């Protein structure tokens, strides 16, 4: 389209809008309720025009009455001071940790795959690929929230020696699914909340109430791979 043609088209569009917003039209629009919140055109504001009751036929809004009783959340809550919670991250309960944690505290990992009614076929395909290729501990299909996992999921566990293979493999083969990688240490709560790696987006993990200290979860592989893992030179 040439510049001249563009200008002509713009002018036509401008005129069309001007027609739409002409005083007679504005009256029409107001009547139709398009300006109930007030419409500003240039410097001119058209008054909001609430419908008259007869224009709404038999329509009556249903407004529930306020409940009678006491709020379980207390009264004069607006007077509560804003206070700083204690440190909630591991090692920060009494200020910052003095020394880093030893990386050898991690004994194994879990990979939790999250899916929903739209993405379960992707989850099924990645799960099949995993079963064919990796000696992992494969868990059940969970079609409902389970433990700290708030959406349908399945998981597999793997030992530390597989980290340099599984992590890049999951990055390339996630099919866009949200995957939580968490280590297994003696602090399950931190494992799920603060020691995590995520493939793609993260999602909430309901682990705030998990124990801060427990026996380290062990991995017992239950899968024997049947396909040689694809690898380049
Ligand atoms: Zn887990």
PDB file of C-alpha atoms and ligand atoms in Angstrom:
ATOM      1  CA  UNK A   1       0.000   0.000   0.000  1.00  0.00           C
ATOM      2  CA  UNK A   2       1.412   3.400  -1.025  1.00  0.00           C
ATOM      3  CA  UNK A   3       1.720   6.264   1.442  1.00  0.00           C
ATOM      4  CA  UNK A   4      -1.123   8.152  -0.320  1.00  0.00           C
ATOM      5  CA  UNK A   5      -3.382   5.098  -0.218  1.00  0.00           C
ATOM      6  CA  UNK A   6      -2.567   4.666   3.472  1.00  0.00           C
ATOM      7  CA  UNK A   7      -3.533   8.298   4.169  1.00  0.00           C
ATOM      8  CA  UNK A   8      -6.820   7.850   2.253  1.00  0.00           C
ATOM      9  CA  UNK A   9      -7.597   4.680   4.198  1.00  0.00           C
ATOM     10  CA  UNK A  10      -6.762   6.353   7.497  1.00  0.00           C
ATOM     11  CA  UNK A  11      -9.029   9.281   6.620  1.00  0.00           C
ATOM     12  CA  UNK A  12     -11.879   6.897   5.823  1.00  0.00           C
ATOM     13  CA  UNK A  13     -11.373   5.099   9.105  1.00  0.00           C
ATOM     14  CA  UNK A  14     -11.217   8.411  10.952  1.00  0.00           C
ATOM     15  CA  UNK A  15     -14.503   9.449   9.352  1.00  0.00           C
ATOM     16  CA  UNK A  16     -16.111   6.146  10.275  1.00  0.00           C
ATOM     17  CA  UNK A  17     -15.148   6.662  13.900  1.00  0.00           C
ATOM     18  CA  UNK A  18     -16.338  10.263  13.765  1.00  0.00           C
ATOM     19  CA  UNK A  19     -19.705   9.004  12.461  1.00  0.00           C
ATOM     20  CA  UNK A  20     -19.885   6.435  15.210  1.00  0.00           C
ATOM     21  CA  UNK A  21     -19.257   9.105  17.816  1.00  0.00           C
ATOM     22  CA  UNK A  22     -21.512  11.782  16.280  1.00  0.00           C
ATOM     23  CA  UNK A  23     -23.944  13.385  18.803  1.00  0.00           C
ATOM     24  CA  UNK A  24     -26.898  11.346  17.500  1.00  0.00           C
ATOM     25  CA  UNK A  25     -24.848   8.170  17.747  1.00  0.00           C
ATOM     26  CA  UNK A  26     -23.632   9.039  21.215  1.00  0.00           C
ATOM     27  CA  UNK A  27     -27.232   9.207  22.366  1.00  0.00           C
ATOM     28  CA  UNK A  28     -27.761   5.757  20.888  1.00  0.00           C
ATOM     29  CA  UNK A  29     -24.644   4.330  22.540  1.00  0.00           C
ATOM     30  CA  UNK A  30     -25.617   5.820  25.877  1.00  0.00           C
ATOM     31  CA  UNK A  31     -29.043   4.248  25.617  1.00  0.00           C
ATOM     32  CA  UNK A  32     -27.428   0.905  24.792  1.00  0.00           C
ATOM     33  CA  UNK A  33     -25.459   1.005  28.012  1.00  0.00           C
ATOM     34  CA  UNK A  34     -22.003   1.256  26.430  1.00  0.00           C
ATOM     35  CA  UNK A  35     -21.268   4.323  28.495  1.00  0.00           C
ATOM     36  CA  UNK A  36     -22.649   3.299  31.850  1.00  0.00           C
ATOM     37  CA  UNK A  37     -19.212   3.943  33.338  1.00  0.00           C
ATOM     38  CA  UNK A  38     -18.910   7.285  31.527  1.00  0.00           C
ATOM     39  CA  UNK A  39     -17.220   7.666  28.135  1.00  0.00           C
ATOM     40  CA  UNK A  40     -14.656  10.369  27.499  1.00  0.00           C
ATOM     41  CA  UNK A  41     -14.420  11.636  23.936  1.00  0.00           C
ATOM     42  CA  UNK A  42     -11.872  14.375  23.446  1.00  0.00           C
ATOM     43  CA  UNK A  43     -12.535  16.834  26.229  1.00  0.00           C
ATOM     44  CA  UNK A  44     -16.197  15.979  26.417  1.00  0.00           C
ATOM     45  CA  UNK A  45     -17.424  13.550  29.020  1.00  0.00           C
ATOM     46  CA  UNK A  46     -20.755  11.863  28.558  1.00  0.00           C
ATOM     47  CA  UNK A  47     -22.590  11.354  31.830  1.00  0.00           C
ATOM     48  CA  UNK A  48     -23.068   7.799  32.976  1.00  0.00           C
ATOM     49  CA  UNK A  49     -26.685   6.842  32.370  1.00  0.00           C
ATOM     50  CA  UNK A  50     -27.922   4.108  34.667  1.00  0.00           C
ATOM     51  CA  UNK A  51     -30.755   2.047  33.245  1.00  0.00           C
ATOM     52  CA  UNK A  52     -34.252   2.790  34.379  1.00  0.00           C
ATOM     53  CA  UNK A  53     -35.834  -0.214  36.042  1.00  0.00           C
ATOM     54  CA  UNK A  54     -38.463  -0.714  33.329  1.00  0.00           C
ATOM     55  CA  UNK A  55     -35.691  -1.025  30.713  1.00  0.00           C
ATOM     56  CA  UNK A  56     -34.395  -4.129  32.477  1.00  0.00           C
ATOM     57  CA  UNK A  57     -37.613  -6.055  32.295  1.00  0.00           C
ATOM     58  CA  UNK A  58     -38.023  -8.441  35.192  1.00  0.00           C
ATOM     59  CA  UNK A  59     -34.279  -8.627  35.882  1.00  0.00           C
ATOM     60  CA  UNK A  60     -33.482  -8.432  39.595  1.00  0.00           C
ATOM     61  CA  UNK A  61     -29.968  -8.908  40.947  1.00  0.00           C
ATOM     62  CA  UNK A  62     -29.644 -11.509  43.701  1.00  0.00           C
ATOM     63  CA  UNK A  63     -27.484 -10.124  46.481  1.00  0.00           C
ATOM     64  CA  UNK A  64     -26.824 -12.493  49.382  1.00  0.00           C
ATOM     65  CA  UNK A  65     -27.424 -10.956  52.810  1.00  0.00           C
ATOM     66  CA  UNK A  66     -24.432 -10.524  55.112  1.00  0.00           C
ATOM     67  CA  UNK A  67     -23.890 -13.477  57.454  1.00  0.00           C
ATOM     68  CA  UNK A  68     -24.576 -12.956  61.136  1.00  0.00           C
ATOM     69  CA  UNK A  69     -21.986 -14.108  63.692  1.00  0.00           C
ATOM     70  CA  UNK A  70     -18.374 -13.751  64.720  1.00  0.00           C
ATOM     71  CA  UNK A  71     -15.398 -13.792  62.383  1.00  0.00           C
ATOM     72  CA  UNK A  72     -13.062 -16.702  63.183  1.00  0.00           C
ATOM     73  CA  UNK A  73     -10.145 -14.432  62.275  1.00  0.00           C
ATOM     74  CA  UNK A  74     -10.586 -12.143  65.254  1.00  0.00           C
ATOM     75  CA  UNK A  75     -11.503  -8.479  65.725  1.00  0.00           C
ATOM     76  CA  UNK A  76      -9.520  -5.278  65.465  1.00  0.00           C
ATOM     77  CA  UNK A  77      -7.066  -7.201  63.296  1.00  0.00           C
ATOM     78  CA  UNK A  78      -6.257  -3.872  61.679  1.00  0.00           C
ATOM     79  CA  UNK A  79      -4.436  -2.951  64.885  1.00  0.00           C
ATOM     80  CA  UNK A  80      -1.990  -5.856  64.605  1.00  0.00           C
ATOM     81  CA  UNK A  81       1.599  -4.750  64.198  1.00  0.00           C
ATOM     82  CA  UNK A  82       3.462  -5.900  61.083  1.00  0.00           C
ATOM     83  CA  UNK A  83       6.176  -8.145  62.430  1.00  0.00           C
ATOM     84  CA  UNK A  84       9.083  -9.932  60.801  1.00  0.00           C
ATOM     85  CA  UNK A  85       8.822 -13.721  60.799  1.00  0.00           C
ATOM     86  CA  UNK A  86      11.780 -15.709  62.094  1.00  0.00           C
ATOM     87  CA  UNK A  87      14.166 -17.043  59.471  1.00  0.00           C
ATOM     88  CA  UNK A  88      12.461 -19.944  57.746  1.00  0.00           C
ATOM     89  CA  UNK A  89      15.228 -21.217  55.483  1.00  0.00           C
ATOM     90  CA  UNK A  90      17.467 -23.997  56.771  1.00  0.00           C
ATOM     91  CA  UNK A  91      20.466 -22.645  58.676  1.00  0.00           C
ATOM     92  CA  UNK A  92      18.972 -19.139  58.779  1.00  0.00           C
ATOM     93  CA  UNK A  93      16.831 -19.615  61.882  1.00  0.00           C
ATOM     94  CA  UNK A  94      19.371 -17.576  63.852  1.00  0.00           C
ATOM     95  CA  UNK A  95      20.854 -15.321  61.183  1.00  0.00           C
ATOM     96  CA  UNK A  96      22.863 -16.413  58.164  1.00  0.00           C
ATOM     97  CA  UNK A  97      24.629 -19.784  58.247  1.00  0.00           C
ATOM     98  CA  UNK A  98      28.269 -19.706  59.373  1.00  0.00           C
ATOM     99  CA  UNK A  99      29.496 -22.224  56.821  1.00  0.00           C
ATOM    100  CA  UNK A 100      28.086 -23.769  53.624  1.00  0.00           C
ATOM    101  CA  UNK A 101      26.478 -27.198  53.709  1.00  0.00           C
ATOM    102  CA  UNK A 102      28.547 -30.060  52.375  1.00  0.00           C
ATOM    103  CA  UNK A 103      27.424 -31.082  48.892  1.00  0.00           C
ATOM    104  CA  UNK A 104      27.916 -34.693  49.922  1.00  0.00           C
ATOM    105  CA  UNK A 105      24.813 -34.365  52.149  1.00  0.00           C
ATOM    106  CA  UNK A 106      22.840 -35.133  48.976  1.00  0.00           C
ATOM    107  CA  UNK A 107      22.509 -38.873  48.538  1.00  0.00           C
ATOM    108  CA  UNK A 108      20.001 -39.069  45.677  1.00  0.00           C
ATOM    109  CA  UNK A 109      17.374 -37.118  43.736  1.00  0.00           C
ATOM    110  CA  UNK A 110      13.713 -37.281  42.857  1.00  0.00           C
ATOM    111  CA  UNK A 111      12.319 -35.956  39.569  1.00  0.00           C
ATOM    112  CA  UNK A 112       8.602 -35.128  39.945  1.00  0.00           C
ATOM    113  CA  UNK A 113       6.656 -34.615  36.719  1.00  0.00           C
ATOM    114  CA  UNK A 114       3.509 -32.497  36.926  1.00  0.00           C
ATOM    115  CA  UNK A 115       0.713 -32.725  34.397  1.00  0.00           C
ATOM    116  CA  UNK A 116      -2.987 -32.119  33.939  1.00  0.00           C
ATOM    117  CA  UNK A 117      -5.826 -33.273  31.702  1.00  0.00           C
ATOM    118  CA  UNK A 118      -4.242 -31.489  28.748  1.00  0.00           C
ATOM    119  CA  UNK A 119      -0.624 -32.551  29.206  1.00  0.00           C
ATOM    120  CA  UNK A 120      -0.905 -36.144  30.498  1.00  0.00           C
ATOM    121  CA  UNK A 121      -0.011 -37.617  27.083  1.00  0.00           C
ATOM    122  CA  UNK A 122       3.299 -35.773  27.221  1.00  0.00           C
ATOM    123  CA  UNK A 123       3.851 -37.128  30.727  1.00  0.00           C
ATOM    124  CA  UNK A 124       3.073 -40.650  29.487  1.00  0.00           C
ATOM    125  CA  UNK A 125       5.553 -40.331  26.624  1.00  0.00           C
ATOM    126  CA  UNK A 126       8.426 -39.016  28.785  1.00  0.00           C
ATOM    127  CA  UNK A 127       7.666 -41.702  31.376  1.00  0.00           C
ATOM    128  CA  UNK A 128       7.866 -44.399  28.676  1.00  0.00           C
ATOM    129  CA  UNK A 129      11.162 -42.985  27.399  1.00  0.00           C
ATOM    130  CA  UNK A 130      12.568 -42.971  30.948  1.00  0.00           C
ATOM    131  CA  UNK A 131      11.492 -46.580  31.599  1.00  0.00           C
ATOM    132  CA  UNK A 132      13.236 -47.702  28.403  1.00  0.00           C
ATOM    133  CA  UNK A 133      16.505 -45.922  29.165  1.00  0.00           C
ATOM    134  CA  UNK A 134      17.324 -45.382  32.847  1.00  0.00           C
ATOM    135  CA  UNK A 135      17.818 -47.664  35.882  1.00  0.00           C
ATOM    136  CA  UNK A 136      15.597 -45.576  38.175  1.00  0.00           C
ATOM    137  CA  UNK A 137      13.081 -46.063  40.967  1.00  0.00           C
ATOM    138  CA  UNK A 138       9.780 -45.352  39.225  1.00  0.00           C
ATOM    139  CA  UNK A 139       6.724 -44.342  41.263  1.00  0.00           C
ATOM    140  CA  UNK A 140       2.989 -44.723  40.583  1.00  0.00           C
ATOM    141  CA  UNK A 141       0.793 -42.461  38.532  1.00  0.00           C
ATOM    142  CA  UNK A 142      -0.794 -40.017  40.971  1.00  0.00           C
ATOM    143  CA  UNK A 143      -3.940 -38.623  39.390  1.00  0.00           C
ATOM    144  CA  UNK A 144      -4.649 -36.547  42.466  1.00  0.00           C
ATOM    145  CA  UNK A 145      -2.487 -34.389  44.727  1.00  0.00           C
ATOM    146  CA  UNK A 146      -0.195 -36.543  46.832  1.00  0.00           C
ATOM    147  CA  UNK A 147       2.084 -35.496  49.660  1.00  0.00           C
ATOM    148  CA  UNK A 148       3.428 -32.007  48.974  1.00  0.00           C
ATOM    149  CA  UNK A 149       2.576 -32.263  45.252  1.00  0.00           C
ATOM    150  CA  UNK A 150      -0.514 -30.203  44.519  1.00  0.00           C
ATOM    151  CA  UNK A 151      -1.342 -31.426  40.994  1.00  0.00           C
ATOM    152  CA  UNK A 152      -1.351 -34.864  39.320  1.00  0.00           C
ATOM    153  CA  UNK A 153       2.188 -36.223  39.096  1.00  0.00           C
ATOM    154  CA  UNK A 154       4.548 -39.147  38.893  1.00  0.00           C
ATOM    155  CA  UNK A 155       8.152 -39.358  39.982  1.00  0.00           C
ATOM    156  CA  UNK A 156      11.313 -41.309  39.525  1.00  0.00           C
ATOM    157  CA  UNK A 157      14.260 -41.401  41.887  1.00  0.00           C
ATOM    158  CA  UNK A 158      17.866 -41.719  40.816  1.00  0.00           C
ATOM    159  CA  UNK A 159      21.277 -42.019  42.375  1.00  0.00           C
ATOM    160  CA  UNK A 160      23.887 -39.257  42.228  1.00  0.00           C
ATOM    161  CA  UNK A 161      25.950 -41.006  39.543  1.00  0.00           C
ATOM    162  CA  UNK A 162      23.149 -40.341  37.022  1.00  0.00           C
ATOM    163  CA  UNK A 163      23.060 -36.558  37.614  1.00  0.00           C
ATOM    164  CA  UNK A 164      25.311 -35.578  34.652  1.00  0.00           C
ATOM    165  CA  UNK A 165      23.118 -37.643  32.310  1.00  0.00           C
ATOM    166  CA  UNK A 166      19.591 -37.218  33.680  1.00  0.00           C
ATOM    167  CA  UNK A 167      19.661 -33.435  34.111  1.00  0.00           C
ATOM    168  CA  UNK A 168      20.670 -32.596  30.508  1.00  0.00           C
ATOM    169  CA  UNK A 169      18.396 -35.388  29.242  1.00  0.00           C
ATOM    170  CA  UNK A 170      15.409 -33.881  31.087  1.00  0.00           C
ATOM    171  CA  UNK A 171      16.260 -30.402  29.834  1.00  0.00           C
ATOM    172  CA  UNK A 172      16.098 -31.662  26.239  1.00  0.00           C
ATOM    173  CA  UNK A 173      13.156 -34.031  26.701  1.00  0.00           C
ATOM    174  CA  UNK A 174      10.776 -32.301  29.142  1.00  0.00           C
ATOM    175  CA  UNK A 175       8.223 -31.639  26.337  1.00  0.00           C
ATOM    176  CA  UNK A 176       7.518 -28.423  28.228  1.00  0.00           C
ATOM    177  CA  UNK A 177       6.271 -30.170  31.381  1.00  0.00           C
ATOM    178  CA  UNK A 178       6.990 -28.694  34.783  1.00  0.00           C
ATOM    179  CA  UNK A 179       9.523 -30.942  36.531  1.00  0.00           C
ATOM    180  CA  UNK A 180      10.708 -30.595  40.125  1.00  0.00           C
ATOM    181  CA  UNK A 181      14.160 -31.989  40.861  1.00  0.00           C
ATOM    182  CA  UNK A 182      14.770 -32.218  44.571  1.00  0.00           C
ATOM    183  CA  UNK A 183      17.625 -33.820  46.461  1.00  0.00           C
ATOM    184  CA  UNK A 184      17.170 -36.271  49.301  1.00  0.00           C
ATOM    185  CA  UNK A 185      18.958 -35.087  52.434  1.00  0.00           C
ATOM    186  CA  UNK A 186      18.099 -35.382  56.118  1.00  0.00           C
ATOM    187  CA  UNK A 187      15.854 -32.272  55.770  1.00  0.00           C
ATOM    188  CA  UNK A 188      12.818 -33.234  53.615  1.00  0.00           C
ATOM    189  CA  UNK A 189      11.187 -29.842  54.107  1.00  0.00           C
ATOM    190  CA  UNK A 190      14.202 -27.979  52.736  1.00  0.00           C
ATOM    191  CA  UNK A 191      14.617 -30.601  49.989  1.00  0.00           C
ATOM    192  CA  UNK A 192      11.200 -29.631  48.604  1.00  0.00           C
ATOM    193  CA  UNK A 193      11.246 -25.888  49.332  1.00  0.00           C
ATOM    194  CA  UNK A 194      14.814 -24.578  49.192  1.00  0.00           C
ATOM    195  CA  UNK A 195      17.167 -27.131  47.631  1.00  0.00           C
ATOM    196  CA  UNK A 196      15.187 -27.481  44.408  1.00  0.00           C
ATOM    197  CA  UNK A 197      15.957 -27.336  40.715  1.00  0.00           C
ATOM    198  CA  UNK A 198      13.090 -26.841  38.261  1.00  0.00           C
ATOM    199  CA  UNK A 199      12.830 -27.741  34.592  1.00  0.00           C
ATOM    200  CA  UNK A 200      10.606 -25.113  32.905  1.00  0.00           C
ATOM    201  CA  UNK A 201       8.220 -23.208  35.183  1.00  0.00           C
ATOM    202  CA  UNK A 202       7.979 -23.875  38.895  1.00  0.00           C
ATOM    203  CA  UNK A 203       4.703 -24.443  40.733  1.00  0.00           C
ATOM    204  CA  UNK A 204       3.697 -24.393  44.394  1.00  0.00           C
ATOM    205  CA  UNK A 205       4.917 -27.253  46.587  1.00  0.00           C
ATOM    206  CA  UNK A 206       2.954 -27.722  49.811  1.00  0.00           C
ATOM    207  CA  UNK A 207       5.911 -28.748  51.967  1.00  0.00           C
ATOM    208  CA  UNK A 208       5.844 -26.102  54.701  1.00  0.00           C
ATOM    209  CA  UNK A 209       4.656 -28.662  57.242  1.00  0.00           C
ATOM    210  CA  UNK A 210       7.144 -31.395  56.302  1.00  0.00           C
ATOM    211  CA  UNK A 211       9.679 -32.509  58.909  1.00  0.00           C
ATOM    212  CA  UNK A 212      12.977 -30.633  59.151  1.00  0.00           C
ATOM    213  CA  UNK A 213      14.761 -33.793  60.111  1.00  0.00           C
ATOM    214  CA  UNK A 214      14.189 -37.376  58.994  1.00  0.00           C
ATOM    215  CA  UNK A 215      16.005 -40.472  57.810  1.00  0.00           C
ATOM    216  CA  UNK A 216      17.461 -39.863  54.345  1.00  0.00           C
ATOM    217  CA  UNK A 217      15.197 -41.380  51.683  1.00  0.00           C
ATOM    218  CA  UNK A 218      16.933 -44.212  49.855  1.00  0.00           C
ATOM    219  CA  UNK A 219      16.585 -45.116  46.184  1.00  0.00           C
ATOM    220  CA  UNK A 220      15.798 -48.695  45.165  1.00  0.00           C
ATOM    221  CA  UNK A 221      15.851 -48.888  41.352  1.00  0.00           C
ATOM    222  CA  UNK A 222      12.977 -50.992  39.986  1.00  0.00           C
ATOM    223  CA  UNK A 223      13.524 -50.392  36.271  1.00  0.00           C
ATOM    224  CA  UNK A 224      15.863 -52.291  33.936  1.00  0.00           C
ATOM    225  CA  UNK A 225      16.586 -50.246  30.776  1.00  0.00           C
ATOM    226  CA  UNK A 226      15.946 -51.970  27.434  1.00  0.00           C
ATOM    227  CA  UNK A 227      17.125 -49.310  24.995  1.00  0.00           C
ATOM    228  CA  UNK A 228      20.630 -47.942  24.563  1.00  0.00           C
ATOM    229  CA  UNK A 229      20.626 -44.276  25.483  1.00  0.00           C
ATOM    230  CA  UNK A 230      20.900 -41.983  22.458  1.00  0.00           C
ATOM    231  CA  UNK A 231      24.243 -40.147  22.516  1.00  0.00           C
ATOM    232  CA  UNK A 232      26.269 -38.254  19.973  1.00  0.00           C
ATOM    233  CA  UNK A 233      30.005 -38.366  19.469  1.00  0.00           C
TER     234      UNK A 233
HETATM  235 ZN1  LIG B   1      10.148 -36.500  45.991  1.00  0.00          ZN
END
